[in-house]
Coordinates of C-alpha atoms in Angstrom, one line a residue:
K1 CA 101.9 56.9 186.1
V2 CA 98.4 55.4 185.7
C3 CA 99.8 52.7 183.4
V4 CA 102.6 51.9 185.9
W5 CA 100.1 51.5 188.7
A6 CA 97.9 49.3 186.4
V7 CA 100.8 47.0 185.8
V8 CA 101.7 46.8 189.5
V9 CA 98.1 46.0 190.4
G10 CA 97.9 43.4 187.6
L11 CA 101.1 41.7 188.7
L12 CA 99.9 41.8 192.3
Y13 CA 96.6 40.1 191.3
L14 CA 98.4 37.4 189.4
A15 CA 100.5 36.6 192.5
Y16 CA 97.3 36.7 194.5
V17 CA 95.5 34.1 192.4
I18 CA 98.4 31.7 191.9
R19 CA 97.4 28.0 191.9
I20 CA 93.7 28.7 191.2
P21 CA 91.7 26.4 190.7
E22 CA 94.0 23.6 192.1
N23 CA 93.9 25.2 195.6
P24 CA 91.4 24.2 197.0
P25 CA 90.9 21.1 194.9
G26 CA 87.5 20.2 193.6
Y27 CA 84.3 22.3 193.6
Y28 CA 82.0 22.2 196.6
V29 CA 78.3 21.6 196.2
D30 CA 77.4 25.1 197.5
E31 CA 79.7 26.6 194.8
S32 CA 78.1 24.4 192.2
A33 CA 74.6 25.5 193.2
L34 CA 75.5 29.2 192.8
S35 CA 77.4 28.6 189.5
Y36 CA 74.7 26.3 188.0
N37 CA 71.9 28.9 188.7
A38 CA 74.2 31.7 187.3
Y39 CA 74.8 29.7 184.2
L40 CA 71.0 29.1 183.7
V41 CA 70.3 32.8 184.2
A42 CA 72.9 33.7 181.7
E43 CA 71.4 31.3 179.2
T44 CA 67.7 31.5 179.9
G45 CA 67.1 34.2 182.5
A46 CA 65.6 31.7 184.9
G47 CA 67.0 29.7 187.8
E48 CA 66.8 25.9 188.2
R49 CA 63.2 26.0 189.3
G50 CA 62.2 27.9 186.1
E51 CA 61.3 31.3 187.7
K52 CA 62.5 34.2 185.6
F53 CA 65.0 36.5 187.4
P54 CA 64.0 35.5 190.9
L55 CA 64.9 37.6 193.9
F56 CA 66.1 34.5 195.8
F57 CA 67.1 31.2 194.2
P58 CA 65.8 28.0 195.6
V59 CA 68.6 25.4 195.4
Y60 CA 68.8 21.7 196.2
T61 CA 65.7 19.6 196.6
G62 CA 63.2 18.2 199.1
P63 CA 63.8 18.9 202.8
F64 CA 67.3 20.3 202.0
T65 CA 65.9 23.1 199.8
Q66 CA 67.6 26.4 200.7
Y67 CA 67.4 29.9 199.2
A68 CA 70.6 31.4 197.7
N69 CA 71.0 35.2 197.7
P70 CA 70.9 37.0 194.4
T71 CA 74.0 39.3 194.3
E72 CA 76.7 36.7 193.6
I73 CA 74.5 34.7 191.3
Y74 CA 73.7 37.6 189.1
L75 CA 77.4 38.7 189.1
L76 CA 78.4 35.2 188.0
A77 CA 75.7 35.2 185.4
V78 CA 77.2 38.3 183.8
L79 CA 80.6 36.7 183.9
F80 CA 79.4 33.5 182.3
K81 CA 77.5 35.4 179.7
V82 CA 80.7 37.1 178.6
F83 CA 83.3 34.4 179.1
G84 CA 81.3 31.2 179.4
P85 CA 81.0 29.0 182.5
G86 CA 84.0 27.3 184.2
I87 CA 85.5 26.6 187.6
T88 CA 88.7 28.6 186.8
I89 CA 86.9 31.7 185.6
A90 CA 84.5 31.6 188.6
R91 CA 87.4 31.2 191.1
L92 CA 89.4 34.0 189.5
F93 CA 86.2 36.2 189.6
A94 CA 85.6 35.5 193.3
A95 CA 89.3 36.2 194.2
A96 CA 89.1 39.4 192.2
W97 CA 86.3 40.8 194.4
I98 CA 88.2 40.2 197.6
F99 CA 91.4 41.5 196.1
A100 CA 89.5 44.6 195.1
A101 CA 88.1 44.9 198.6
C102 CA 91.6 44.9 200.1
L103 CA 92.8 47.5 197.7
L104 CA 89.8 49.7 198.4
L105 CA 90.4 49.3 202.1
G106 CA 94.0 50.5 201.7
L107 CA 92.8 53.5 199.7
L108 CA 90.3 54.3 202.4
V109 CA 92.9 54.1 205.1
R110 CA 95.2 56.3 203.0
R111 CA 92.4 58.9 202.9
V112 CA 91.5 58.7 206.5
S113 CA 95.2 58.7 207.8
G114 CA 96.6 61.0 205.1
S115 CA 99.5 58.6 204.8
G116 CA 100.1 56.5 201.7
W117 CA 102.4 54.2 203.7
I118 CA 99.8 53.4 206.3
G119 CA 97.2 52.8 203.5
A120 CA 99.6 50.4 201.7
L121 CA 100.4 48.6 205.0
V122 CA 96.7 48.0 205.9
G123 CA 95.9 47.0 202.3
G124 CA 98.8 44.6 202.3
F125 CA 97.8 43.1 205.7
A126 CA 94.3 42.5 204.3
L127 CA 95.6 40.8 201.2
V128 CA 97.7 38.3 203.2
T129 CA 95.2 37.8 206.1
P130 CA 94.3 34.0 206.0
W131 CA 90.6 34.9 206.9
L132 CA 90.2 36.9 203.7
F133 CA 92.6 34.9 201.5
E134 CA 91.0 31.5 202.2
V135 CA 87.5 32.9 201.5
S136 CA 88.7 34.4 198.3
R137 CA 89.3 30.8 197.1
L138 CA 85.6 29.9 197.4
V139 CA 82.8 30.8 195.0
L140 CA 80.3 31.2 197.8
E141 CA 78.0 34.0 198.8
T142 CA 80.8 35.6 200.8
F143 CA 83.2 36.4 197.9
F144 CA 81.5 39.8 197.4
Y145 CA 80.7 40.6 201.0
P146 CA 84.0 42.3 202.0
T147 CA 83.6 44.6 199.0
A148 CA 80.1 45.6 200.1
V149 CA 81.5 46.3 203.7
V150 CA 84.3 48.5 202.3
L151 CA 81.9 50.4 200.0
L152 CA 79.7 51.2 203.0
L153 CA 82.7 52.4 205.0
W154 CA 83.7 54.6 202.1
A155 CA 80.2 56.1 201.8
V156 CA 79.9 56.7 205.6
Y157 CA 83.4 58.3 205.8
R158 CA 82.5 60.7 203.0
V159 CA 79.4 61.9 204.9
S160 CA 81.1 62.0 208.2
L161 CA 83.0 65.0 206.9
K162 CA 79.8 66.9 205.9
E163 CA 77.0 68.6 207.7
K164 CA 74.6 68.2 204.8
W165 CA 74.4 65.0 202.8
G166 CA 73.6 65.3 199.2
L167 CA 71.6 62.9 197.0
I168 CA 74.7 61.2 195.8
D169 CA 75.8 60.6 199.5
I170 CA 72.4 59.2 200.5
S171 CA 72.3 57.0 197.4
A172 CA 75.8 55.7 198.0
I173 CA 75.0 54.7 201.6
T174 CA 71.6 53.1 200.6
F175 CA 73.2 51.2 197.7
A176 CA 75.9 49.8 200.0
L177 CA 73.3 48.8 202.6
V178 CA 71.3 47.0 199.9
L179 CA 74.3 45.1 198.8
L180 CA 75.0 44.1 202.4
T181 CA 71.4 43.0 202.9
Y182 CA 71.0 41.0 199.7
S183 CA 74.5 39.4 199.3
Y184 CA 74.5 37.0 202.2
T185 CA 71.9 35.8 204.7
I186 CA 73.6 37.5 207.6
G187 CA 72.9 40.8 205.9
R188 CA 69.2 40.6 206.5
L189 CA 70.1 41.4 210.1
L190 CA 73.4 43.2 209.7
G191 CA 72.2 45.6 207.0
P192 CA 69.4 47.1 209.1
M193 CA 71.7 47.3 212.2
L194 CA 74.4 49.2 210.3
A195 CA 71.6 51.5 209.0
G196 CA 70.5 52.1 212.6
G197 CA 74.1 52.9 213.5
L198 CA 73.9 56.0 211.4
L199 CA 72.2 57.6 214.4
L200 CA 75.7 58.2 215.7
F201 CA 75.9 61.0 213.1
A202 CA 72.6 62.7 214.2
T203 CA 74.3 65.8 215.5
G204 CA 72.0 68.4 213.9
R205 CA 68.7 68.9 212.1
R206 CA 70.3 68.6 208.6
R207 CA 72.0 65.3 209.4
I208 CA 68.9 63.9 211.1
F209 CA 66.9 64.7 207.9
S210 CA 69.7 63.0 205.8
I211 CA 69.7 59.9 208.0
A212 CA 65.9 59.7 207.8
S213 CA 66.2 59.9 204.0
V214 CA 68.6 57.0 204.0
W215 CA 66.3 55.0 206.2
A216 CA 63.3 55.8 203.9
A217 CA 65.2 54.8 200.8
F218 CA 66.6 51.6 202.4
A219 CA 63.1 50.7 203.8
L220 CA 61.8 50.8 200.2
T221 CA 64.4 48.3 199.1
L222 CA 63.4 45.9 201.9
I223 CA 59.8 45.6 200.6
P224 CA 60.7 42.9 198.0
L225 CA 62.4 40.9 200.8
A226 CA 59.3 41.2 203.0
V227 CA 57.0 40.2 200.1
C228 CA 59.3 37.2 199.2
A229 CA 59.3 36.1 202.9
L230 CA 55.5 36.2 203.0
Q231 CA 55.2 34.2 199.8
H232 CA 58.0 31.8 200.8
P233 CA 58.1 31.2 204.6
E234 CA 60.7 28.6 204.0
L235 CA 63.1 31.4 203.2
T236 CA 64.1 31.4 206.9
D237 CA 64.4 27.6 207.2
R238 CA 68.2 27.7 207.0
F239 CA 68.4 30.1 210.0
R240 CA 66.0 28.0 212.0
A241 CA 68.1 24.9 211.3
V242 CA 71.4 26.4 212.4
S243 CA 70.2 28.6 215.2
Y244 CA 69.1 28.1 218.9
F245 CA 66.3 30.7 218.3
K246 CA 63.5 28.3 218.2
S247 CA 59.9 28.3 219.3
G248 CA 59.3 26.8 222.7
V249 CA 62.7 28.0 224.0
S250 CA 62.4 30.5 226.8
F251 CA 63.6 34.1 226.3
K252 CA 66.0 33.8 229.3
R253 CA 67.7 30.7 227.8
I254 CA 68.0 32.4 224.4
A255 CA 69.5 35.5 226.0
V256 CA 72.0 33.5 228.1
T257 CA 73.0 31.4 225.1
F258 CA 73.4 34.5 223.0
A259 CA 75.6 36.2 225.5
A260 CA 77.8 33.1 225.8
R261 CA 78.0 32.8 222.0
F262 CA 78.8 36.5 221.5
F263 CA 81.8 36.3 223.8
E264 CA 82.9 33.0 222.3
E265 CA 83.1 34.8 218.9
L266 CA 85.2 37.5 220.5
N267 CA 87.7 35.0 222.0
P268 CA 91.1 35.9 220.5
I269 CA 92.4 32.5 221.2
T270 CA 89.9 31.0 218.7
M271 CA 90.8 33.7 216.1
L272 CA 94.5 33.5 216.5
I273 CA 95.2 29.9 217.4
A274 CA 92.4 27.6 216.2
G275 CA 90.3 29.3 213.6
D276 CA 87.3 27.8 211.9
I277 CA 87.2 24.0 212.4
N278 CA 85.5 23.6 209.0
P279 CA 88.3 22.5 206.6
R280 CA 86.4 24.2 203.7
H281 CA 86.8 27.5 205.4
H282 CA 90.2 27.2 207.0
L283 CA 93.3 25.1 206.5
P284 CA 93.3 22.4 209.2
A285 CA 96.2 22.7 211.7
G286 CA 97.1 26.0 210.1
L287 CA 96.8 28.0 213.3
G288 CA 94.3 30.8 213.4
C289 CA 92.8 32.9 210.6
F290 CA 94.2 36.2 211.8
Y291 CA 97.8 37.2 212.4
I292 CA 98.8 38.0 216.0
G293 CA 100.6 41.2 215.0
V294 CA 97.7 42.6 213.0
F295 CA 95.4 41.7 215.9
A296 CA 97.6 43.6 218.3
L297 CA 97.7 46.7 216.1
S298 CA 93.9 46.5 215.7
A299 CA 93.4 46.2 219.5
I300 CA 95.8 49.2 220.1
G301 CA 93.9 51.2 217.4
A302 CA 90.6 50.4 219.1
A303 CA 92.0 51.5 222.5
L304 CA 93.3 54.8 221.0
V305 CA 89.9 55.5 219.5
I306 CA 88.2 54.9 222.9
L307 CA 90.8 57.0 224.8
R308 CA 91.4 59.9 222.3
H309 CA 88.7 59.9 219.6
R310 CA 85.5 58.8 221.3
K311 CA 83.8 62.0 220.2
D312 CA 84.7 61.3 216.6
R313 CA 81.5 59.9 215.1
W314 CA 83.3 58.2 212.2
W315 CA 85.4 56.1 214.6
L316 CA 82.5 55.4 216.8
Y317 CA 80.7 54.0 213.8
V318 CA 83.7 51.8 212.9
L319 CA 83.6 50.4 216.5
F320 CA 79.8 50.0 216.4
G321 CA 80.1 48.1 213.1
A322 CA 82.7 45.8 214.4
V323 CA 80.6 44.9 217.4
V324 CA 77.3 44.4 215.6
S325 CA 78.9 42.3 212.9
I326 CA 79.5 39.6 215.5
V327 CA 75.7 39.3 216.2
P328 CA 74.6 37.2 213.2
G329 CA 77.3 34.6 213.8
A330 CA 76.5 34.6 217.6
M331 CA 72.9 33.8 216.8
T332 CA 73.9 30.4 215.3
N333 CA 75.2 27.2 216.9
D334 CA 78.4 27.0 214.9
H335 CA 81.4 28.3 216.8
F336 CA 83.5 30.9 214.9
H337 CA 82.0 30.2 211.5
T338 CA 84.3 32.4 209.4
L339 CA 81.8 32.9 206.7
R340 CA 79.1 34.3 209.0
M341 CA 81.8 36.4 210.7
I342 CA 83.2 37.7 207.4
A343 CA 82.0 41.3 208.0
Y344 CA 83.8 41.4 211.3

């Protein structure tokens, strides 16, 4: 039976990655930056600036210098060390992680619902959703992010069924939060917010202690980020360049702009009809990046949670995560930037 399922998954993956790397054509400069540093790490252990195993990788030069996050670069470095560098192998690798995220999501839904058909349906919807499918074709910092989100959901669901969280439970949640924080720039805000959302499970002394343990462990993992930010203030230059959060702008103006941007990101017309206007992220004139039918089912599901399961801490956490995952994208000037909204 295991062999049969392995063959089925293998064939499904082959169908999923058809026409890689011809679609999309070429290799974007951001993809090249990650891959080049991954190749250097695989060969020398250092990035393009010569620093051995850095926490963040400075890429590009002069006023355009940015800092790439470490997770995807080190994953690619392992890949290149084993198979050698190449566009095809990198694109297959990126697609494999999102493919895995969709399958893990389906398995999680199967466990939550108790129905294999519902799990297969949700996993299948995820595989063919343009939003995820298009991102799976890009070797950017987002190719691992859906997997990190699903790993966190798995870890949180497991503890939602327990009164006392063990060391493995606490470690699993902390590990997923670390991946979310260090895999993409939005995670520096989203990771701590999702950690804060664990307060929804604070229903007794044991759980409060467990949540505090997660926070303490997670806080320790943020120390290297804080030290790096102090040593390299330019780490946040990219955010300042794309955001309206700037010195000299009044708090009132920022708050009004944020509220407007937040509800713009929630606009279903943009999601279902227009999608991201950046042709790298979404096929131009290809309608939206989310299917209307799947959106309707999602909206019905959210309504049922609010009406019937609002005392269920697991489902409240899912809704909380969906809401706060909009925040990083809403803090920037770009409208419906699908990469910054990938966790949503």
